[in-house]
PDB file of C-alpha atoms in Angstrom:
ATOM      1  CA  MET A  13      83.249 102.493 -81.629  1.00 46.00           C
ATOM      2  CA  SER A  14      81.474  99.642 -83.037  1.00 73.00           C
ATOM      3  CA  ASN A  15      78.563  99.006 -85.516  1.00 82.00           C
ATOM      4  CA  VAL A  16      78.722  95.710 -85.600  1.00 81.00           C
ATOM      5  CA  ALA A  17      77.696  93.312 -82.132  1.00 79.00           C
ATOM      6  CA  GLY A  18      77.273  90.058 -83.555  1.00 78.00           C
ATOM      7  CA  LYS A  19      75.189  89.435 -86.426  1.00 81.00           C
ATOM      8  CA  ALA A  20      73.542  92.987 -85.639  1.00 84.00           C
ATOM      9  CA  TYR A  21      74.689  95.837 -87.516  1.00 86.00           C
ATOM     10  CA  GLY A  22      73.664  99.506 -86.012  1.00 88.00           C
ATOM     11  CA  MET A  23      72.857 102.356 -88.782  1.00 91.00           C
ATOM     12  CA  ASN A  24      72.323 105.803 -87.659  1.00 93.00           C
ATOM     13  CA  VAL A  25      71.591 108.507 -90.302  1.00 94.00           C
ATOM     14  CA  VAL A  26      71.447 112.170 -90.128  1.00 94.00           C
ATOM     15  CA  THR A  27      70.218 113.961 -92.246  1.00 94.00           C
ATOM     16  CA  PRO A  28      69.753 118.231 -92.603  1.00 92.00           C
ATOM     17  CA  VAL A  29      66.345 119.025 -93.560  1.00 92.00           C
ATOM     18  CA  ARG A  30      65.196 122.808 -94.276  1.00 91.00           C
ATOM     19  CA  PRO A  31      62.726 124.017 -91.887  1.00 90.00           C
ATOM     20  CA  ARG A  32      60.029 125.376 -94.370  1.00 90.00           C
ATOM     21  CA  TRP A  33      60.007 121.610 -95.307  1.00 89.00           C
ATOM     22  CA  THR A  34      59.449 119.703 -92.318  1.00 89.00           C
ATOM     23  CA  TRP A  35      56.182 119.782 -92.217  1.00 90.00           C
ATOM     24  CA  LEU A  36      56.002 117.943 -95.684  1.00 90.00           C
ATOM     25  CA  ASN A  37      58.508 115.475 -94.572  1.00 88.00           C
ATOM     26  CA  ARG A  38      55.972 115.072 -91.432  1.00 89.00           C
ATOM     27  CA  PHE A  39      53.324 115.000 -93.418  1.00 90.00           C
ATOM     28  CA  ILE A  40      54.313 112.012 -95.625  1.00 87.00           C
ATOM     29  CA  PHE A  41      55.203 109.980 -91.714  1.00 87.00           C
ATOM     30  CA  MET A  42      51.693 110.345 -91.449  1.00 88.00           C
ATOM     31  CA  VAL A  43      50.046 108.525 -94.427  1.00 86.00           C
ATOM     32  CA  ALA A  44      52.766 105.580 -93.885  1.00 83.00           C
ATOM     33  CA  ARG A  45      51.410 105.281 -90.513  1.00 83.00           C
ATOM     34  CA  VAL A  46      47.480 105.382 -91.989  1.00 84.00           C
ATOM     35  CA  PHE A  47      48.486 103.376 -95.061  1.00 82.00           C
ATOM     36  CA  PRO A  48      50.851 100.745 -94.066  1.00 75.00           C
ATOM     37  CA  GLY A  49      51.617  98.793 -97.341  1.00 74.00           C
ATOM     38  CA  THR A  50      53.679 101.875 -98.629  1.00 70.00           C
ATOM     39  CA  LEU A  51      56.014  99.548 -96.408  1.00 73.00           C
ATOM     40  CA  SER A  52      55.447  96.350 -97.693  1.00 71.00           C
ATOM     41  CA  GLY A  53      58.605  96.012 -99.540  1.00 69.00           C
ATOM     42  CA  LEU A  54      60.279  95.445 -96.367  1.00 70.00           C
ATOM     43  CA  LEU A  55      58.092  92.987 -94.700  1.00 69.00           C
ATOM     44  CA  GLY A  56      59.159  89.970 -96.093  1.00 68.00           C
ATOM     45  CA  LEU A  57      62.853  91.143 -94.749  1.00 73.00           C
ATOM     46  CA  SER A  58      64.522  88.803 -92.338  1.00 73.00           C
ATOM     47  CA  LEU A  59      67.564  90.660 -92.102  1.00 79.00           C
ATOM     48  CA  ILE A  60      66.060  94.238 -90.222  1.00 82.00           C
ATOM     49  CA  HIS A  61      65.299  94.157 -87.027  1.00 83.00           C
ATOM     50  CA  PHE A  62      63.383  97.261 -87.623  1.00 83.00           C
ATOM     51  CA  ALA A  63      64.211 100.814 -89.197  1.00 84.00           C
ATOM     52  CA  ARG A  64      62.824 104.154 -88.234  1.00 88.00           C
ATOM     53  CA  TRP A  65      62.878 107.675 -89.152  1.00 90.00           C
ATOM     54  CA  VAL A  66      62.665 110.847 -86.803  1.00 91.00           C
ATOM     55  CA  ILE A  67      62.440 113.912 -86.883  1.00 91.00           C
ATOM     56  CA  ILE A  68      64.105 116.911 -84.803  1.00 90.00           C
ATOM     57  CA  ARG A  69      63.797 120.197 -84.607  1.00 90.00           C
ATOM     58  CA  ARG A  70      66.352 122.119 -84.656  1.00 86.00           C
ATOM     59  CA  ASP A  71      65.364 123.765 -81.377  1.00 83.00           C
ATOM     60  CA  GLN A  72      65.170 120.301 -79.019  1.00 82.00           C
ATOM     61  CA  TRP A  73      68.781 119.081 -79.471  1.00 80.00           C
ATOM     62  CA  PRO A  74      69.842 119.634 -75.648  1.00 75.00           C
ATOM     63  CA  GLN A  75      72.022 122.108 -74.430  1.00 72.00           C
ATOM     64  CA  ARG A  76      73.556 120.296 -71.868  1.00 72.00           C
ATOM     65  CA  GLY A  77      77.224 121.477 -70.731  1.00 74.00           C
ATOM     66  CA  GLN A  78      77.764 123.488 -74.255  1.00 74.00           C
ATOM     67  CA  PRO A  79      76.539 126.810 -74.845  1.00 75.00           C
ATOM     68  CA  LYS A  80      73.308 127.032 -76.709  1.00 75.00           C
ATOM     69  CA  GLN A  81      73.943 126.074 -80.871  1.00 77.00           C
ATOM     70  CA  VAL A  82      72.180 128.199 -83.492  1.00 80.00           C
ATOM     71  CA  LEU A  83      71.530 125.638 -86.305  1.00 83.00           C
ATOM     72  CA  ALA A  84      69.246 126.641 -89.360  1.00 87.00           C
ATOM     73  CA  ASN A  85      68.479 123.138 -90.215  1.00 89.00           C
ATOM     74  CA  ASP A  86      65.963 120.616 -88.916  1.00 90.00           C
ATOM     75  CA  THR A  87      67.284 117.183 -88.777  1.00 92.00           C
ATOM     76  CA  MET A  88      65.980 113.565 -89.858  1.00 92.00           C
ATOM     77  CA  LEU A  89      67.643 110.572 -87.720  1.00 93.00           C
ATOM     78  CA  PHE A  90      67.398 107.290 -89.229  1.00 93.00           C
ATOM     79  CA  CYS A  91      68.155 104.381 -87.047  1.00 92.00           C
ATOM     80  CA  SER A  92      67.643 100.530 -87.850  1.00 89.00           C
ATOM     81  CA  ASN A  93      69.418  97.088 -86.554  1.00 89.00           C
ATOM     82  CA  PHE A  94      69.746  94.446 -89.315  1.00 86.00           C
ATOM     83  CA  ASN A  95      71.964  91.329 -90.013  1.00 83.00           C
ATOM     84  CA  GLY A  96      74.185  91.406 -93.023  1.00 79.00           C
ATOM     85  CA  THR A  97      76.845  93.430 -94.216  1.00 82.00           C
ATOM     86  CA  TRP A  98      76.408  97.597 -94.894  1.00 87.00           C
ATOM     87  CA  ASP A  99      75.722  97.026 -99.086  1.00 87.00           C
ATOM     88  CA  GLN A 100      73.770  93.598 -98.415  1.00 85.00           C
ATOM     89  CA  TYR A 101      71.316  96.231 -96.963  1.00 86.00           C
ATOM     90  CA  ILE A 102      70.910  99.335 -98.870  1.00 88.00           C
ATOM     91  CA  ASP A 103      70.759  96.996-101.676  1.00 87.00           C
ATOM     92  CA  ALA A 104      67.362  95.342 -99.934  1.00 84.00           C
ATOM     93  CA  PHE A 105      66.042  98.751 -98.761  1.00 81.00           C
ATOM     94  CA  ALA A 106      66.052  99.970-102.224  1.00 83.00           C
ATOM     95  CA  ASP A 107      64.760  97.033-103.706  1.00 83.00           C
ATOM     96  CA  GLY A 108      62.301  96.770-101.413  1.00 78.00           C
ATOM     97  CA  ILE A 109      60.764  99.951-100.708  1.00 79.00           C
ATOM     98  CA  PRO A 110      62.711 102.442-103.227  1.00 80.00           C
ATOM     99  CA  ASN A 111      59.614 105.186-103.708  1.00 80.00           C
ATOM    100  CA  GLY A 112      58.944 105.135 -99.882  1.00 80.00           C
ATOM    101  CA  LEU A 113      62.196 105.848 -99.606  1.00 85.00           C
ATOM    102  CA  ASP A 114      62.070 108.447-102.070  1.00 85.00           C
ATOM    103  CA  LEU A 115      59.277 109.824 -99.584  1.00 85.00           C
ATOM    104  CA  PHE A 116      60.986 109.792 -96.964  1.00 87.00           C
ATOM    105  CA  TRP A 117      64.064 111.104 -97.673  1.00 89.00           C
ATOM    106  CA  TYR A 118      62.129 113.576 -99.631  1.00 88.00           C
ATOM    107  CA  CYS A 119      62.695 116.816 -98.019  1.00 88.00           C
ATOM    108  CA  SER A 120      65.822 115.838 -96.485  1.00 90.00           C
ATOM    109  CA  THR A 121      68.768 118.152 -98.185  1.00 90.00           C
ATOM    110  CA  LYS A 122      70.704 117.354-101.463  1.00 91.00           C
ATOM    111  CA  TYR A 123      68.621 113.950-101.072  1.00 91.00           C
ATOM    112  CA  PRO A 124      69.982 112.232-105.005  1.00 91.00           C
ATOM    113  CA  ASN A 125      66.534 109.543-105.181  1.00 86.00           C
ATOM    114  CA  SER A 126      67.189 105.919-104.369  1.00 85.00           C
ATOM    115  CA  ILE A 127      67.804 104.630-108.009  1.00 84.00           C
ATOM    116  CA  PRO A 128      70.850 104.473-109.722  1.00 87.00           C
ATOM    117  CA  ILE A 129      71.759 103.076-106.198  1.00 89.00           C
ATOM    118  CA  THR A 130      75.656 104.450-106.317  1.00 90.00           C
ATOM    119  CA  PRO A 131      74.591 107.754-105.224  1.00 90.00           C
ATOM    120  CA  PHE A 132      72.235 106.724-102.668  1.00 91.00           C
ATOM    121  CA  LYS A 133      75.078 105.013-101.142  1.00 91.00           C
ATOM    122  CA  SER A 134      77.414 107.436-101.445  1.00 92.00           C
ATOM    123  CA  TYR A 135      74.687 109.575 -99.381  1.00 93.00           C
ATOM    124  CA  ILE A 136      73.749 107.881 -96.562  1.00 92.00           C
ATOM    125  CA  ARG A 137      77.405 107.041 -96.392  1.00 92.00           C
ATOM    126  CA  ALA A 138      78.266 110.648 -96.173  1.00 92.00           C
ATOM    127  CA  ASN A 139      75.414 111.220 -93.799  1.00 94.00           C
ATOM    128  CA  GLN A 140      76.101 108.254 -91.393  1.00 93.00           C
ATOM    129  CA  ILE A 141      77.329 108.623 -87.875  1.00 91.00           C
ATOM    130  CA  ASP A 142      79.339 105.471 -86.233  1.00 88.00           C
ATOM    131  CA  THR A 143      78.000 103.866 -83.553  1.00 85.00           C
ATOM    132  CA  GLY A 144      79.876 104.969 -79.352  1.00 82.00           C
ATOM    133  CA  TYR A 145      78.483 101.691 -78.408  1.00 82.00           C
ATOM    134  CA  TYR A 146      76.361  99.117 -79.345  1.00 83.00           C
ATOM    135  CA  TYR A 147      74.757  96.612 -77.350  1.00 82.00           C
ATOM    136  CA  ASN A 148      72.905  92.899 -78.490  1.00 81.00           C
ATOM    137  CA  ALA A 149      71.696  90.878 -76.530  1.00 81.00           C
ATOM    138  CA  THR A 150      71.528  87.891 -78.577  1.00 80.00           C
ATOM    139  CA  PRO A 151      74.922  88.780 -80.949  1.00 77.00           C
ATOM    140  CA  GLY A 152      74.742  84.818 -81.977  1.00 79.00           C
ATOM    141  CA  SER A 153      71.403  84.917 -83.549  1.00 80.00           C
ATOM    142  CA  GLY A 154      69.454  87.117 -86.035  1.00 80.00           C
ATOM    143  CA  GLN A 155      65.767  88.580 -86.666  1.00 80.00           C
ATOM    144  CA  ARG A 156      64.689  85.229 -88.083  1.00 80.00           C
ATOM    145  CA  ASP A 157      66.940  83.189 -85.429  1.00 81.00           C
ATOM    146  CA  ILE A 158      65.020  84.586 -82.434  1.00 83.00           C
ATOM    147  CA  LYS A 159      61.673  84.868 -83.899  1.00 81.00           C
ATOM    148  CA  LEU A 160      62.071  80.712 -84.974  1.00 82.00           C
ATOM    149  CA  ALA A 161      63.446  80.543 -81.361  1.00 82.00           C
ATOM    150  CA  LEU A 162      60.130  81.885 -79.923  1.00 84.00           C
ATOM    151  CA  GLN A 163      58.176  79.597 -81.502  1.00 82.00           C
ATOM    152  CA  LEU A 164      59.816  77.104 -80.797  1.00 80.00           C
ATOM    153  CA  ALA A 165      60.044  78.247 -76.913  1.00 80.00           C
ATOM    154  CA  ALA A 166      55.898  78.170 -77.292  1.00 81.00           C
ATOM    155  CA  ALA A 167      55.323  74.896 -78.273  1.00 80.00           C
ATOM    156  CA  LEU A 168      57.309  73.534 -75.835  1.00 77.00           C
ATOM    157  CA  ARG A 169      55.345  75.098 -72.882  1.00 78.00           C
ATOM    158  CA  ALA A 170      52.019  74.001 -74.917  1.00 77.00           C
ATOM    159  CA  VAL A 171      53.110  70.274 -73.891  1.00 75.00           C
ATOM    160  CA  GLY A 172      52.568  69.616 -70.048  1.00 70.00           C
ATOM    161  CA  PRO A 173      54.246  68.503 -67.626  1.00 70.00           C
ATOM    162  CA  ASP A 174      51.823  65.713 -66.735  1.00 71.00           C
ATOM    163  CA  GLY A 175      51.191  62.271 -68.203  1.00 67.00           C
ATOM    164  CA  ASP A 176      52.484  59.394 -68.779  1.00 72.00           C
ATOM    165  CA  ASP A 177      56.530  58.174 -70.740  1.00 75.00           C
ATOM    166  CA  GLY A 178      54.517  57.666 -73.892  1.00 78.00           C
ATOM    167  CA  THR A 179      52.419  61.050 -73.820  1.00 76.00           C
ATOM    168  CA  LEU A 180      55.674  62.810 -72.780  1.00 77.00           C
ATOM    169  CA  ALA A 181      56.985  60.781 -76.212  1.00 80.00           C
ATOM    170  CA  ALA A 182      54.141  61.195 -78.519  1.00 82.00           C
ATOM    171  CA  ALA A 183      53.677  65.172 -77.627  1.00 80.00           C
ATOM    172  CA  PHE A 184      58.449  65.440 -78.028  1.00 79.00           C
ATOM    173  CA  ASP A 185      57.283  63.526 -81.056  1.00 82.00           C
ATOM    174  CA  ARG A 186      54.620  66.254 -82.684  1.00 81.00           C
ATOM    175  CA  VAL A 187      56.713  68.885 -81.680  1.00 80.00           C
ATOM    176  CA  LEU A 188      59.836  68.032 -83.575  1.00 80.00           C
ATOM    177  CA  ALA A 189      57.893  66.914 -86.621  1.00 82.00           C
ATOM    178  CA  GLU A 190      56.007  70.565 -86.333  1.00 80.00           C
ATOM    179  CA  ASN A 191      59.130  72.470 -85.991  1.00 78.00           C
ATOM    180  CA  GLN A 192      62.017  71.183 -87.438  1.00 77.00           C
ATOM    181  CA  GLY A 193      63.261  74.937 -89.188  1.00 74.00           C
ATOM    182  CA  CYS A 194      63.526  75.670 -85.748  1.00 72.00           C
ATOM    183  CA  LEU A 195      65.981  73.606 -84.288  1.00 73.00           C
ATOM    184  CA  GLY A 196      69.338  75.858 -86.121  1.00 71.00           C
ATOM    185  CA  THR A 197      72.000  76.774 -84.082  1.00 71.00           C
ATOM    186  CA  PRO A 198      72.646  79.692 -83.807  1.00 71.00           C
ATOM    187  CA  GLY A 199      76.607  81.740 -84.081  1.00 69.00           C
ATOM    188  CA  TYR A 200      78.100  84.451 -85.128  1.00 65.00           C
ATOM    189  CA  GLY A 201      77.758  85.862 -89.189  1.00 62.00           C
ATOM    190  CA  PRO A 202      80.167  85.675 -91.122  1.00 58.00           C
ATOM    191  CA  VAL A 203      82.626  88.162 -92.146  1.00 61.00           C
ATOM    192  CA  ALA A 204      82.412  90.956 -94.083  1.00 57.00           C
ATOM    193  CA  SER A 205      86.355  91.173 -94.666  1.00 61.00           C
ATOM    194  CA  ARG A 206      89.368  88.956 -94.028  1.00 65.00           C
ATOM    195  CA  ASP A 207      91.484  91.554 -93.591  1.00 66.00           C
ATOM    196  CA  THR A 208      89.509  92.608 -90.360  1.00 61.00           C
ATOM    197  CA  ALA A 209      89.289  89.590 -88.713  1.00 66.00           C
ATOM    198  CA  ILE A 210      93.135  88.732 -89.754  1.00 71.00           C
ATOM    199  CA  ALA A 211      93.954  92.456 -87.974  1.00 69.00           C
ATOM    200  CA  ASP A 212      91.977  91.780 -85.098  1.00 67.00           C
ATOM    201  CA  LEU A 213      94.154  87.819 -85.005  1.00 72.00           C
ATOM    202  CA  HIS A 214      96.992  89.699 -85.453  1.00 74.00           C
ATOM    203  CA  ARG A 215      95.966  92.492 -82.089  1.00 71.00           C
ATOM    204  CA  CYS A 216      94.990  89.583 -80.178  1.00 72.00           C
ATOM    205  CA  ALA A 217      98.397  88.169 -80.626  1.00 74.00           C
ATOM    206  CA  MET A 218     100.389  91.145 -79.484  1.00 76.00           C
ATOM    207  CA  VAL A 219      98.262  91.681 -76.750  1.00 74.00           C
ATOM    208  CA  ARG A 220      98.798  88.321 -75.525  1.00 73.00           C
ATOM    209  CA  ALA A 221     102.264  88.754 -76.472  1.00 74.00           C
ATOM    210  CA  ARG A 222     103.297  91.983 -74.893  1.00 72.00           C
ATOM    211  CA  TRP A 223     101.176  91.309 -71.436  1.00 72.00           C
ATOM    212  CA  GLY A 224     100.866  87.698 -70.959  1.00 68.00           C
ATOM    213  CA  ARG A 225      97.594  85.890 -71.540  1.00 65.00           C
ATOM    214  CA  ASP A 226      95.853  86.366 -68.435  1.00 65.00           C
ATOM    215  CA  GLY A 227      96.744  90.176 -69.089  1.00 60.00           C
ATOM    216  CA  SER A 228      98.306  90.353 -65.157  1.00 62.00           C
ATOM    217  CA  GLY A 229     101.730  92.220 -66.453  1.00 58.00           C
ATOM    218  CA  PRO A 230     104.785  92.583 -68.760  1.00 56.00           C
ATOM    219  CA  PRO A 231     105.722  89.691 -70.262  1.00 51.00           C
ATOM    220  CA  PRO A 232     109.995  88.610 -70.343  1.00 51.00           C
ATOM    221  CA  VAL A 233     111.884  91.677 -72.186  1.00 47.00           C
ATOM    222  CA  GLU A 234     112.423  88.530 -74.989  1.00 48.00           C
ATOM    223  CA  VAL A 235     108.967  88.125 -75.744  1.00 45.00           C
ATOM    224  CA  VAL A 236     109.034  92.126 -75.937  1.00 42.00           C
ATOM    225  CA  GLN A 237     111.575  92.100 -79.077  1.00 44.00           C
ATOM    226  CA  SER A 238     110.294  88.819 -80.752  1.00 45.00           C
ATOM    227  CA  ALA A 239     106.522  90.118 -81.174  1.00 43.00           C
ATOM    228  CA  PRO A 240     104.695  88.124 -83.875  1.00 45.00           C
ATOM    229  CA  ALA A 241     105.297  89.346 -87.388  1.00 45.00           C
ATOM    230  CA  PRO A 242     102.896  90.177 -89.903  1.00 46.00           C
ATOM    231  CA  GLY A 243     101.847  86.738 -92.288  1.00 47.00           C
ATOM    232  CA  GLY A 244      98.409  84.774 -92.199  1.00 47.00           C
ATOM    233  CA  GLY A 245      96.377  83.495 -90.325  1.00 45.00           C
ATOM    234  CA  GLY A 246      98.142  80.315 -88.955  1.00 48.00           C
ATOM    235  CA  ALA A 247     101.278  82.344 -88.283  1.00 48.00           C
ATOM    236  CA  VAL A 248      99.141  84.684 -85.959  1.00 43.00           C
ATOM    237  CA  LEU A 249      97.657  81.538 -84.090  1.00 44.00           C
ATOM    238  CA  GLU A 250     100.719  79.883 -84.102  1.00 47.00           C
ATOM    239  CA  SER A 251     102.380  83.212 -82.100  1.00 44.00           C
ATOM    240  CA  ILE A 252      98.880  83.322 -79.311  1.00 41.00           C
ATOM    241  CA  GLN A 253      99.683  79.187 -78.917  1.00 46.00           C
ATOM    242  CA  ALA A 254     103.240  79.473 -78.385  1.00 47.00           C
ATOM    243  CA  ALA A 255     103.136  82.952 -76.173  1.00 44.00           C
ATOM    244  CA  PRO A 256     104.319  82.387 -72.242  1.00 45.00           C
ATOM    245  CA  ARG A 257     102.324  83.840 -69.360  1.00 43.00           C
ATOM    246  CA  ALA A 258     103.483  86.712 -67.943  1.00 41.00           C
ATOM    247  CA  ASP A 259     104.967  87.584 -65.090  1.00 44.00           C
ATOM    248  CA  ALA A 260     104.334  90.790 -63.709  1.00 42.00           C
ATOM    249  CA  SER A 261     107.674  91.295 -61.138  1.00 44.00           C
ATOM    250  CA  ALA A 262     108.725  95.158 -61.155  1.00 49.00           C
ATOM    251  CA  SER A 263     112.027  93.998 -62.412  1.00 52.00           C
ATOM    252  CA  GLN A 264     110.923  93.270 -65.180  1.00 49.00           C
ATOM    253  CA  ALA A 265     108.661  95.989 -65.436  1.00 51.00           C
ATOM    254  CA  GLY A 266     111.673  98.195 -65.597  1.00 57.00           C
ATOM    255  CA  GLU A 267     113.745  96.361 -68.130  1.00 56.00           C
ATOM    256  CA  VAL A 268     110.645  96.248 -70.503  1.00 51.00           C
ATOM    257  CA  ARG A 269     110.337 100.073 -69.865  1.00 57.00           C
ATOM    258  CA  ALA A 270     114.317 100.680 -70.929  1.00 62.00           C
ATOM    259  CA  THR A 271     113.590  98.089 -73.893  1.00 58.00           C
ATOM    260  CA  VAL A 272     111.135  99.957 -75.501  1.00 52.00           C
ATOM    261  CA  GLU A 273     112.632 103.827 -75.130  1.00 60.00           C
ATOM    262  CA  ALA A 274     115.753 102.157 -76.232  1.00 61.00           C
ATOM    263  CA  LEU A 275     114.040 100.755 -79.677  1.00 53.00           C
ATOM    264  CA  ILE A 276     112.722 104.940 -79.796  1.00 53.00           C
ATOM    265  CA  LYS A 277     115.831 106.077 -79.943  1.00 58.00           C
ATOM    266  CA  GLY A 278     117.415 103.281 -81.926  1.00 57.00           C
ATOM    267  CA  ARG A 279     114.137 104.476 -84.456  1.00 51.00           C
ATOM    268  CA  THR A 280     114.691 108.256 -83.812  1.00 50.00           C
ATOM    269  CA  ARG A 281     118.632 107.335 -84.745  1.00 54.00           C
ATOM    270  CA  ARG A 282     117.375 105.816 -88.217  1.00 53.00           C
ATOM    271  CA  SER A 283     115.072 108.206 -89.237  1.00 52.00           C
ATOM    272  CA  ALA A 284     117.815 111.303 -88.699  1.00 53.00           C
ATOM    273  CA  ALA A 285     120.497 109.006 -90.898  1.00 54.00           C
ATOM    274  CA  ARG A 286     117.825 108.200 -93.186  1.00 54.00           C
ATOM    275  CA  ARG A 287     116.936 112.830 -93.331  1.00 55.00           C
ATOM    276  CA  GLN A 288     121.678 112.765 -94.165  1.00 57.00           C
ATOM    277  CA  ASP A 289     121.333 110.972 -96.514  1.00 55.00           C
ATOM    278  CA  ARG A 290     118.442 112.476 -99.237  1.00 56.00           C
TER     279      ARG A 290
END
């Protein structure tokens, strides 16, 4: 389960709406479609891939494999993909269209308004549903990267394959000069949490130490007993590089199992000793 795929973050927010106010929410959405200027504050935000609000009536939820539910409220589902961190996105939304947010969530139960920002963030966080599976076809590219790549591709296609070397060289120079801003190198965005990055390194080191680099089977017993100790990122990388290749023999698998059982029994004895000391 992850809300992050490369540079993109997937957000799903489900808020309850009293049935008697659903018609008003639909009317607000109709006005926003007729007058798109209400969302003009978001058009200049290159970090947002898309944002969508959908109203789901309480009798529209699927009932596959479970008894029919009797719900008291309708639901408004907000889906969005964006680049950057969660806080950056909420701040940009609240700064870009504070009045629009207040209109869209006007009928949602206990909506606190977008300003001040702290209650609004708490409301979104309380109603957010984590993403079960999040696929991103271009994990190393943000929205702006994709637009620039499409612009560059169109410029290259406009250059015909016919012509001599001089003509093609002149066309190349022209395309290069006109698309200087489209030549960035895509890559993963900055790490939002250093603790999370270090935890990933520790997890990778532990998996390689226990199951080998290729994951084909358990390594020798001494590798399991000397798992990498917590420390900085450098120590973790050293343990990853020093991890030997796995040996999937049955005898070693039995030794690993015996070692793990011995460690568990040792922990149980230590816990019992602590209880006696108390």
